[in-house]
CSV table of C-alpha atoms and ligand atoms in Angstrom, one decimal:
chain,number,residue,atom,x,y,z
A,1,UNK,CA,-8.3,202.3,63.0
A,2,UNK,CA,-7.8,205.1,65.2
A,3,UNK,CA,-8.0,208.4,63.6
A,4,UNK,CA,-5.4,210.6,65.8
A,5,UNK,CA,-2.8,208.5,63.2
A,6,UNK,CA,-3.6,211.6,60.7
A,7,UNK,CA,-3.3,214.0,63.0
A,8,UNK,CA,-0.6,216.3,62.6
A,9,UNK,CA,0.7,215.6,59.2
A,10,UNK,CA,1.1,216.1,55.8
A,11,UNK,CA,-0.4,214.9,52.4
A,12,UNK,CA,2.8,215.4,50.1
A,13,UNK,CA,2.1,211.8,48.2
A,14,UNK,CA,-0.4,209.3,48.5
A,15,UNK,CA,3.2,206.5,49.0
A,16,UNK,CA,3.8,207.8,52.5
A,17,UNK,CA,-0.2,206.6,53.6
A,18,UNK,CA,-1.3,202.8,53.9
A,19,UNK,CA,-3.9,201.2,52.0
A,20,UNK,CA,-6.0,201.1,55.5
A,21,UNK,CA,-5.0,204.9,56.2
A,22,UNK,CA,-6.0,205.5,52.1
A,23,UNK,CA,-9.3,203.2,52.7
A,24,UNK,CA,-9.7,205.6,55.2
A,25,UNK,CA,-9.7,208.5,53.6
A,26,UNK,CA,-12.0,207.9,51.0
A,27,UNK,CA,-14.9,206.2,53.3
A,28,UNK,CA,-14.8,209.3,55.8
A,29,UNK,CA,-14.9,211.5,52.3
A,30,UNK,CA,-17.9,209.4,51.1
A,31,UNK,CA,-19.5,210.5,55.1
A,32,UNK,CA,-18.6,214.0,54.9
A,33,UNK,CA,-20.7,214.0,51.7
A,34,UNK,CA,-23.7,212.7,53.3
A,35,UNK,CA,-23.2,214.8,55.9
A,36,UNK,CA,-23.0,217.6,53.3
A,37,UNK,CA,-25.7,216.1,51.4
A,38,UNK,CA,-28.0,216.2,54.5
A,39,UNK,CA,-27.2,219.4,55.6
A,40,UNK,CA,-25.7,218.3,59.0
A,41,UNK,CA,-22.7,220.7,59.7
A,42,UNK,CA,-19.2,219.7,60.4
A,43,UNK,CA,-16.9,222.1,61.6
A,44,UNK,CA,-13.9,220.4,62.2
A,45,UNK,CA,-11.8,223.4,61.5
A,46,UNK,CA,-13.8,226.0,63.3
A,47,UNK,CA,-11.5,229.1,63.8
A,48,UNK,CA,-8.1,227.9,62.2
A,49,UNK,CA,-6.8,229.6,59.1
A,50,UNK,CA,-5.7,227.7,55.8
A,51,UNK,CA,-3.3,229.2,53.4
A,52,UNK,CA,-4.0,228.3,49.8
A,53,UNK,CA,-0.5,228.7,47.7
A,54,UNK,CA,-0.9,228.3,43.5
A,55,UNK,CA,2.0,228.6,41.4
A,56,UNK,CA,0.0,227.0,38.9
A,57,UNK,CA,-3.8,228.0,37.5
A,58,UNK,CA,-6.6,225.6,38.9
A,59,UNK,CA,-10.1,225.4,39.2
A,60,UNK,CA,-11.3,222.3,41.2
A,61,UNK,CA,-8.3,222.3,43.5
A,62,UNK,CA,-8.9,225.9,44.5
A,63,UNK,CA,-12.7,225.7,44.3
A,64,UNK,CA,-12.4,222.4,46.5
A,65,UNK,CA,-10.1,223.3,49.3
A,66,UNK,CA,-11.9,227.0,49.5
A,67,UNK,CA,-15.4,225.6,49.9
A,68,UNK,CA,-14.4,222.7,52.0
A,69,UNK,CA,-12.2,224.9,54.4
A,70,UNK,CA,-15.5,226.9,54.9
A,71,UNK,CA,-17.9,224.2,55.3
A,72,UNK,CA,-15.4,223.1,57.9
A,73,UNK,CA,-15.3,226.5,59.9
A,74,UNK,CA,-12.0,227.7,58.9
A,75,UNK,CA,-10.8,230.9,56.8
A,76,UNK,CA,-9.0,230.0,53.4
A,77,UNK,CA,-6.7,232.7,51.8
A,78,UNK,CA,-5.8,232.8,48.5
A,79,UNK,CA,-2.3,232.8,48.0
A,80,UNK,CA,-1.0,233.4,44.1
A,81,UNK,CA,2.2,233.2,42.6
A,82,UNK,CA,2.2,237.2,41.8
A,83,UNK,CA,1.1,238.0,45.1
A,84,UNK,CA,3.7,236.5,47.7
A,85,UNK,CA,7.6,236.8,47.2
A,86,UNK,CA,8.0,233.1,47.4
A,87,UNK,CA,10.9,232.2,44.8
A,88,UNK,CA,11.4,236.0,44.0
A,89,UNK,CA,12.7,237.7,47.0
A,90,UNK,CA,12.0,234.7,50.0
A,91,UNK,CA,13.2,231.2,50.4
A,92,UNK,CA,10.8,228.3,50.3
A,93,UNK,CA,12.2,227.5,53.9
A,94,UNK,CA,11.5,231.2,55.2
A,95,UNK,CA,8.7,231.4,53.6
A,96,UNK,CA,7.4,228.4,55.3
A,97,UNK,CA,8.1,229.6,59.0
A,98,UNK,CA,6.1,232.6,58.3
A,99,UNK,CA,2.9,231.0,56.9
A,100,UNK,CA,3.4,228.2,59.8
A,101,UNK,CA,3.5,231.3,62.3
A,102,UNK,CA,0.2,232.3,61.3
A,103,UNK,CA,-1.6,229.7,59.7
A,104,UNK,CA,-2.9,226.3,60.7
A,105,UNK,CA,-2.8,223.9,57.1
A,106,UNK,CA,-1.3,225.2,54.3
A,107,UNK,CA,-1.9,223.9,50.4
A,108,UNK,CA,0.6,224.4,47.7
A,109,UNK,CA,0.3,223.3,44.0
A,110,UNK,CA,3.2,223.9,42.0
A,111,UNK,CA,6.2,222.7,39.9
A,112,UNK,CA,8.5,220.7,42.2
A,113,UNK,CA,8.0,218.7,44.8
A,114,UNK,CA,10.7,219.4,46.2
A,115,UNK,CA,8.9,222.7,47.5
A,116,UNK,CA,6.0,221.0,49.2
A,117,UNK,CA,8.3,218.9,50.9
A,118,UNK,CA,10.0,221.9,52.6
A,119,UNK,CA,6.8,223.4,53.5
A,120,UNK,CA,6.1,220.5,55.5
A,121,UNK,CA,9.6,220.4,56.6
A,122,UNK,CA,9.7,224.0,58.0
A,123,UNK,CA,6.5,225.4,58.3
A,124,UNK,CA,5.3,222.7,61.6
A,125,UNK,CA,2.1,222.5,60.0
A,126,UNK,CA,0.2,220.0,57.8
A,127,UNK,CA,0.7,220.7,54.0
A,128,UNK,CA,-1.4,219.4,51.8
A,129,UNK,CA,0.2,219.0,48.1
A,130,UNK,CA,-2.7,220.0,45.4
A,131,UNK,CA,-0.4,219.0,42.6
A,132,UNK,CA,3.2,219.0,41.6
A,133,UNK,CA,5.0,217.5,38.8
A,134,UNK,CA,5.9,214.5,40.0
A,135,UNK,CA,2.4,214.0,42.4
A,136,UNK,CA,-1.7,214.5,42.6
A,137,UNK,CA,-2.2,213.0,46.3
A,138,UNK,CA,-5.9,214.4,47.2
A,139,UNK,CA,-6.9,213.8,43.0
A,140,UNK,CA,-6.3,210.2,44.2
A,141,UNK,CA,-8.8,210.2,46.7
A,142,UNK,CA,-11.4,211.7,44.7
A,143,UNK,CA,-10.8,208.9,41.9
A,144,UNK,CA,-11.3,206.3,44.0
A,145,UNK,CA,-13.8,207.4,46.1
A,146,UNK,CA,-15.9,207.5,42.6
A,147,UNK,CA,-14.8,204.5,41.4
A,148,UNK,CA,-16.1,203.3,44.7
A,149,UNK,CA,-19.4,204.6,44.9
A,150,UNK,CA,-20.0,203.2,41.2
A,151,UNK,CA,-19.1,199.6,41.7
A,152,UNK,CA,-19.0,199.6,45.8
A,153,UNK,CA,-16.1,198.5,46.1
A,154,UNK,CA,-12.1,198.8,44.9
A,155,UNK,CA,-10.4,195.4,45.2
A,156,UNK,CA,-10.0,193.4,41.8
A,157,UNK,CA,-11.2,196.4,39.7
A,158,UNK,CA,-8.9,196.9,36.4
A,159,UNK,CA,-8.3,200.7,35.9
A,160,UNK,CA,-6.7,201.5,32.6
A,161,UNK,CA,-5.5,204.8,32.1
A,162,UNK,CA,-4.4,205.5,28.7
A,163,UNK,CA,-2.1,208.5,27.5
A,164,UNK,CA,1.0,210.3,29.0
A,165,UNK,CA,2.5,207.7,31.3
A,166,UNK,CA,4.9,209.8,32.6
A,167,UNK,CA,3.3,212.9,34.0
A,168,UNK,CA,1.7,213.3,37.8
A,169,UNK,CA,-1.7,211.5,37.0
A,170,UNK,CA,0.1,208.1,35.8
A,171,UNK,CA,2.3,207.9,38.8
A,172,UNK,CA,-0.1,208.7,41.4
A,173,UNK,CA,-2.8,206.4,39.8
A,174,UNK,CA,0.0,203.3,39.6
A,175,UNK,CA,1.1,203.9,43.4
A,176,UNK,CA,-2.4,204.2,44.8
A,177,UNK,CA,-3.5,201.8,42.9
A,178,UNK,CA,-1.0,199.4,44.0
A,179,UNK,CA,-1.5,200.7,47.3
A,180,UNK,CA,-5.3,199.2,47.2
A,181,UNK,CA,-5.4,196.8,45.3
A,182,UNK,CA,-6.8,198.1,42.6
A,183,UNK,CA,-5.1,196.8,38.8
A,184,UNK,CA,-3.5,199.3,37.1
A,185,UNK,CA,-2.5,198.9,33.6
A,186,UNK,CA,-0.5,202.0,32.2
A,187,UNK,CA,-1.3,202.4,28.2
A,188,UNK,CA,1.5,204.6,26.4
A,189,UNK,CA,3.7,204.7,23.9
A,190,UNK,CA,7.3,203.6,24.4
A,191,UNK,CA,9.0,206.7,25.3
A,192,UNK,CA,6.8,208.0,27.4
A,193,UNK,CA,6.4,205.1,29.7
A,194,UNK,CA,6.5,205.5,33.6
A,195,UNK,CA,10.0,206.4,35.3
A,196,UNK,CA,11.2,202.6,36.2
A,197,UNK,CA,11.9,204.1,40.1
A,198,UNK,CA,7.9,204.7,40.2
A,199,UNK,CA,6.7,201.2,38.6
A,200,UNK,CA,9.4,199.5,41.2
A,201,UNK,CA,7.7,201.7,44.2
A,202,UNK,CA,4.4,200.8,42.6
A,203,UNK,CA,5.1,196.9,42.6
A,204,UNK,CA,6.7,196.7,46.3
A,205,UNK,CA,3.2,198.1,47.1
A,206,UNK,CA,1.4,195.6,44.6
A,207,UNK,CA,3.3,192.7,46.2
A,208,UNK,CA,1.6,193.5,49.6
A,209,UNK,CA,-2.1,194.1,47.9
A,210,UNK,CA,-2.0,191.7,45.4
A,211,UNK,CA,-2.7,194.2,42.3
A,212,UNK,CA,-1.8,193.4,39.0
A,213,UNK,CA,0.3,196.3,37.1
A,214,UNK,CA,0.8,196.6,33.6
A,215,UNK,CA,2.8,199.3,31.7
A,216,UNK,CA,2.2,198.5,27.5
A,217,UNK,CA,1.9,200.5,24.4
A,218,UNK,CA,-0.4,197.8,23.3
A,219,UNK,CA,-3.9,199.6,22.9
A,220,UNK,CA,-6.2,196.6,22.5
A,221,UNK,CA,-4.5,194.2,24.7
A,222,UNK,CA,-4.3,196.6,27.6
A,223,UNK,CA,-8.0,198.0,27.5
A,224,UNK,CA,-9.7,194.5,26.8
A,225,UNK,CA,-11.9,194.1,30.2
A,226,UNK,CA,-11.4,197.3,32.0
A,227,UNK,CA,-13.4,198.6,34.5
A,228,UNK,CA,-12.3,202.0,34.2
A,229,UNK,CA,-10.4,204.2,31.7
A,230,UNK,CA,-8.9,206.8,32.5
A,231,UNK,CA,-7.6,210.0,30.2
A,232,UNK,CA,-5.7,213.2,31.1
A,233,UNK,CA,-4.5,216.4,29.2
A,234,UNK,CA,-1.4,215.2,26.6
A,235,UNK,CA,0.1,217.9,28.0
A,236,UNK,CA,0.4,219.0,31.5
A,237,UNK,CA,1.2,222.3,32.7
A,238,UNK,CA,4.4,223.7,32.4
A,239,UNK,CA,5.4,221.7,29.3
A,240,UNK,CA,3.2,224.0,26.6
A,241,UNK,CA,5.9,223.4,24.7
A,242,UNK,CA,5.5,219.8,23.8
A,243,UNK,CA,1.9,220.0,21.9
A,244,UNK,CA,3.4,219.6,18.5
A,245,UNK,CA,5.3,215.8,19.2
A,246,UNK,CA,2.1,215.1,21.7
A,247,UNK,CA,-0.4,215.5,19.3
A,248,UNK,CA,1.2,212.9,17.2
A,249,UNK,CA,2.7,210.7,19.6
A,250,UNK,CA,-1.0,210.3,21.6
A,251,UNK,CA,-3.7,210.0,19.1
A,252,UNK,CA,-3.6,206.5,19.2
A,253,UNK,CA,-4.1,206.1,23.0
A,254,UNK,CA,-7.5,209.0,22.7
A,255,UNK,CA,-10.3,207.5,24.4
A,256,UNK,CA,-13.0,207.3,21.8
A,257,UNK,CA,-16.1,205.1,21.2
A,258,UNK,CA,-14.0,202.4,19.6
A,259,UNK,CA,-12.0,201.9,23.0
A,260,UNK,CA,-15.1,202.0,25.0
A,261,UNK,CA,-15.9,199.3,22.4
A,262,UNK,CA,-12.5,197.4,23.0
A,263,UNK,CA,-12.8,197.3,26.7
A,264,UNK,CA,-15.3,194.3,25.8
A,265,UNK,CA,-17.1,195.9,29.4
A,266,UNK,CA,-20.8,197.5,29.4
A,267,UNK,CA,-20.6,198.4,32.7
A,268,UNK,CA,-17.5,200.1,33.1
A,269,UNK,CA,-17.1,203.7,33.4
A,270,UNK,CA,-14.7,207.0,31.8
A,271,UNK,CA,-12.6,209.2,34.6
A,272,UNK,CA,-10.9,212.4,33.7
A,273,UNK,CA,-9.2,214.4,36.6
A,274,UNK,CA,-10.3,217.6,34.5
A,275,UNK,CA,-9.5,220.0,32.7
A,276,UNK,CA,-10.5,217.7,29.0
A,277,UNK,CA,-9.7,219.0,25.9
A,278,UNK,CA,-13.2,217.3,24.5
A,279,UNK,CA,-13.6,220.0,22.0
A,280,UNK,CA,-12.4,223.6,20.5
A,281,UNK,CA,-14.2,225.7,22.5
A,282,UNK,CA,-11.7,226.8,24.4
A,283,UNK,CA,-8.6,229.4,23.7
A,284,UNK,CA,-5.8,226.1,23.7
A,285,UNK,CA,-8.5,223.9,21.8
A,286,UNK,CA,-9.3,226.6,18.9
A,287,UNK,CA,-5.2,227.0,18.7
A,288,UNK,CA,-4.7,222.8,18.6
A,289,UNK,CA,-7.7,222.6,15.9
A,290,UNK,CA,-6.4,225.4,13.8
A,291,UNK,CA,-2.1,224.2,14.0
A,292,UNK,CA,-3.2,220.2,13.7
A,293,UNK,CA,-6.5,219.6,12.1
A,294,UNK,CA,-8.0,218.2,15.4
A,295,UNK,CA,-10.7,219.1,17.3
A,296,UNK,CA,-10.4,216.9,19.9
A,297,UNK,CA,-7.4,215.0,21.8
A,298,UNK,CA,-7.2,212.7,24.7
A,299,UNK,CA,-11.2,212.1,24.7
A,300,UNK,CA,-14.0,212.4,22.5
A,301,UNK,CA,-16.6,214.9,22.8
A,302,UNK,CA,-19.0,211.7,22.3
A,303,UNK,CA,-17.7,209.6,24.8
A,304,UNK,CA,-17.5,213.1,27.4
A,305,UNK,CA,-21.0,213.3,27.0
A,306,UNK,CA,-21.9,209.7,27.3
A,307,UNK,CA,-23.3,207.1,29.7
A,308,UNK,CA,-20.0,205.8,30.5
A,309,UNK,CA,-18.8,209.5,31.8
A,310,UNK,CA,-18.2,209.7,35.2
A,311,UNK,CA,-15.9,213.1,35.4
A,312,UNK,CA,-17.8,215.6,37.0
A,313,UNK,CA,-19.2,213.5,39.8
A,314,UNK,CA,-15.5,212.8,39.8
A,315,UNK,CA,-14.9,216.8,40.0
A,316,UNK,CA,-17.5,217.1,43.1
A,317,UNK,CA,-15.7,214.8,44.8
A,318,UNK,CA,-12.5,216.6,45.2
A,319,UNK,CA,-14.3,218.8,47.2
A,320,UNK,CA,-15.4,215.4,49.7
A,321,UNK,CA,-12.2,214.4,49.6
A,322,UNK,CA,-10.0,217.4,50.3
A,323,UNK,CA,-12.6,217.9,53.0
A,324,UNK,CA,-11.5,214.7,55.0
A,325,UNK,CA,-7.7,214.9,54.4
A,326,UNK,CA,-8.0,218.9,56.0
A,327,UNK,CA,-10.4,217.7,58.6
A,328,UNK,CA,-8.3,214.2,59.2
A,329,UNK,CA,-5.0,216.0,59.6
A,330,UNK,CA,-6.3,219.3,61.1
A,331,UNK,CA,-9.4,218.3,62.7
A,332,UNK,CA,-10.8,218.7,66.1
A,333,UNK,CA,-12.5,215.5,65.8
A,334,UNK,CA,-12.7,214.4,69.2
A,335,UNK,CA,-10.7,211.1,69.4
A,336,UNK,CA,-10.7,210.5,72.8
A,337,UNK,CA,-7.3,209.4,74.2
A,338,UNK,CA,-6.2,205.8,74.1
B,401,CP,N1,-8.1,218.0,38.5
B,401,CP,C1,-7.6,219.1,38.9
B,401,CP,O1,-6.6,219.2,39.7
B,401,CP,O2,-8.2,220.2,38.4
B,401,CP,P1,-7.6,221.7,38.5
B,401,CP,O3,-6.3,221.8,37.7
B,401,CP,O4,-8.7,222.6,37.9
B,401,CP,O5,-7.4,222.0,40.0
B,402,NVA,N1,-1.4,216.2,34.3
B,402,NVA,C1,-2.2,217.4,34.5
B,402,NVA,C2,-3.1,217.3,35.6
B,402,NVA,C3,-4.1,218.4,35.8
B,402,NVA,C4,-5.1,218.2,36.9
B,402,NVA,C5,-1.3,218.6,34.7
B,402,NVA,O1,-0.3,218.5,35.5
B,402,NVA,O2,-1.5,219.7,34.0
């Protein structure tokens, strides 16, 4: 493939990329990790400026784009809600042709999707979408690049990710999924299953990879022979309000040693895109374990710690990946011309 395909544009959701442009991505991720690995520098981005907008908190999306726009030679800024007058005083679109004006790549992670869409739209630079509501495009690449590197390869493997079916982390794992070929089986209860316009995008892109999707609030039946399962937070951010109905709604879909033990798979592995609520240590886990009895939701603290976890090598990898969709879209990679 040539590369100059990426040049120039956007990562707003992993749907607008083919499964050779998404293969893509992950192996030159999986390069620029040896290359970091090996100490062989790789500035791609030498001298350009990336802007680094969050409406909401993170920690591996900021850490990932800030150290891999500086092991690629470029200057991230920081950009926080509270510090720019985007959505107070200034229009997304104005906003936009300002930061375009004077930066080179911009990242946003936020609500709507909408947003990063006019970004793109009006800022004439790539914009790279670190999360919305709806989307998690450069988790995506992270996921399977692990998933990858543990079983060498992505066609025919069964992913099962069990808990809310409806938030970002469902529908981008069903689309790029579909996308590779990779079987997806959604696992949640009935009334939070996926939005029907996703599953029908996810199964026009099955059709063409010959992936198997599944949506079911069948627990047994749906993890029997996967290769991965995969948990996120019940509750994503921005919808605090919804612990209480989550709690009880999602215990049954927790991924504990009795699921590991129902996958029927010794080899398979346990993804979380991270943040977990494995325990109470933290401020929301202390305040879940003292309102509902539970120290623990959508994992285990066991199965966290055990042979089968594969999230923090999962967590590294976002900075990989992020690196090649910057470099890939922004690079100077020297494609000479057709
Ligand atoms: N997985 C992920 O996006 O983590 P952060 O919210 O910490 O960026
Ligand atoms: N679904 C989660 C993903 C966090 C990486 C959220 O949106 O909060």
């Amino acid at each position: 493939m040539n590369e100059s395909v990426f040049q120039g544009r956007s990562l707003l959701a992993i749907k607008d990329f083919t499964q050779d442009e998404v293969n893509y991505l992950i192996d030159f991720s999986a390069h620029l990790k040896d290359l970091k690995k090996r100490g062989v520098p790789h500035h791609y981005l030498e001298g350009k400026n990336i802007a680094l907008l969050f409406e909401k908190t993170s920690t591996r999306t900021r850490a990932a784009f800030t150290t891999a726009a500086i092991d690629l030679g470029a200057h991230p800024e920081y950009l926080g809600k509270n510090d720019i007058q985007l959505g107070k005083k200034e229009s997304v679109e104005d906003t936009a042709k300002v930061l375009g004006s004077m930066f080179d790549g911009i990242e946003f992670r936020g609500f709507s999707q909408k947003v990063v869409e006019e970004l793109a739209e009006f800022s004439g630079v790539p914009v790279w979408n670190g999360l919305t509501d709806e989307w998690h495009p450069t988790q995506m690449i992270a996921d399977f690049l692990t998933v990858k590197e543990n079983f060498g390869h992505l066609e025919g493997i069964t992913l099962v990710y069990v808990g809310d079916g409806r938030n970002n982390m469902a529908n981008s794992l069903l689309v790029a999924g579909a996308i590779l070929g990779v079987n997806i089986r959604i696992c949640t209860p009935k009334s939070l299953y996926t939005d029907p316009e996703i599953v029908a995008l996810a199964e026009s892109f099955a059709k063409e990879s010959g992936s198997k999707l599944v949506i079911s609030d069948d627990v047994a039946a749906t993890v029997v022979g996967a290769d991965v399962l995969y948990t996120d937070v019940w509750v994503s951010m921005g919808e605090e309000d919804k612990f209480a109905e989550r709690v009880e709604l999602l215990q049954p879909y927790q991924i504990n040693m009795d699921m590991v033990k129902q996958t029927g798979n010794e080899n398979m592995i346990v993804l979380h895109c991270l943040p977990a609520f494995h325990d109470a240590t933290t401020e929301y886990g202390a305040a879940i374990s003292e309102k509902f009895g539970i120290s623990e939701m959508e994992i285990t603290d066991e199965v966290f710690r055990s042979s089968y976890a594969r999230q923090f090598q999962q967590a590294e990898n976002r900075m990989h990946s992020i690196k090649a969709i910057m470099a890939a879209t922004l690079g100077n990679l020297f494609i000479p011309k057709a």
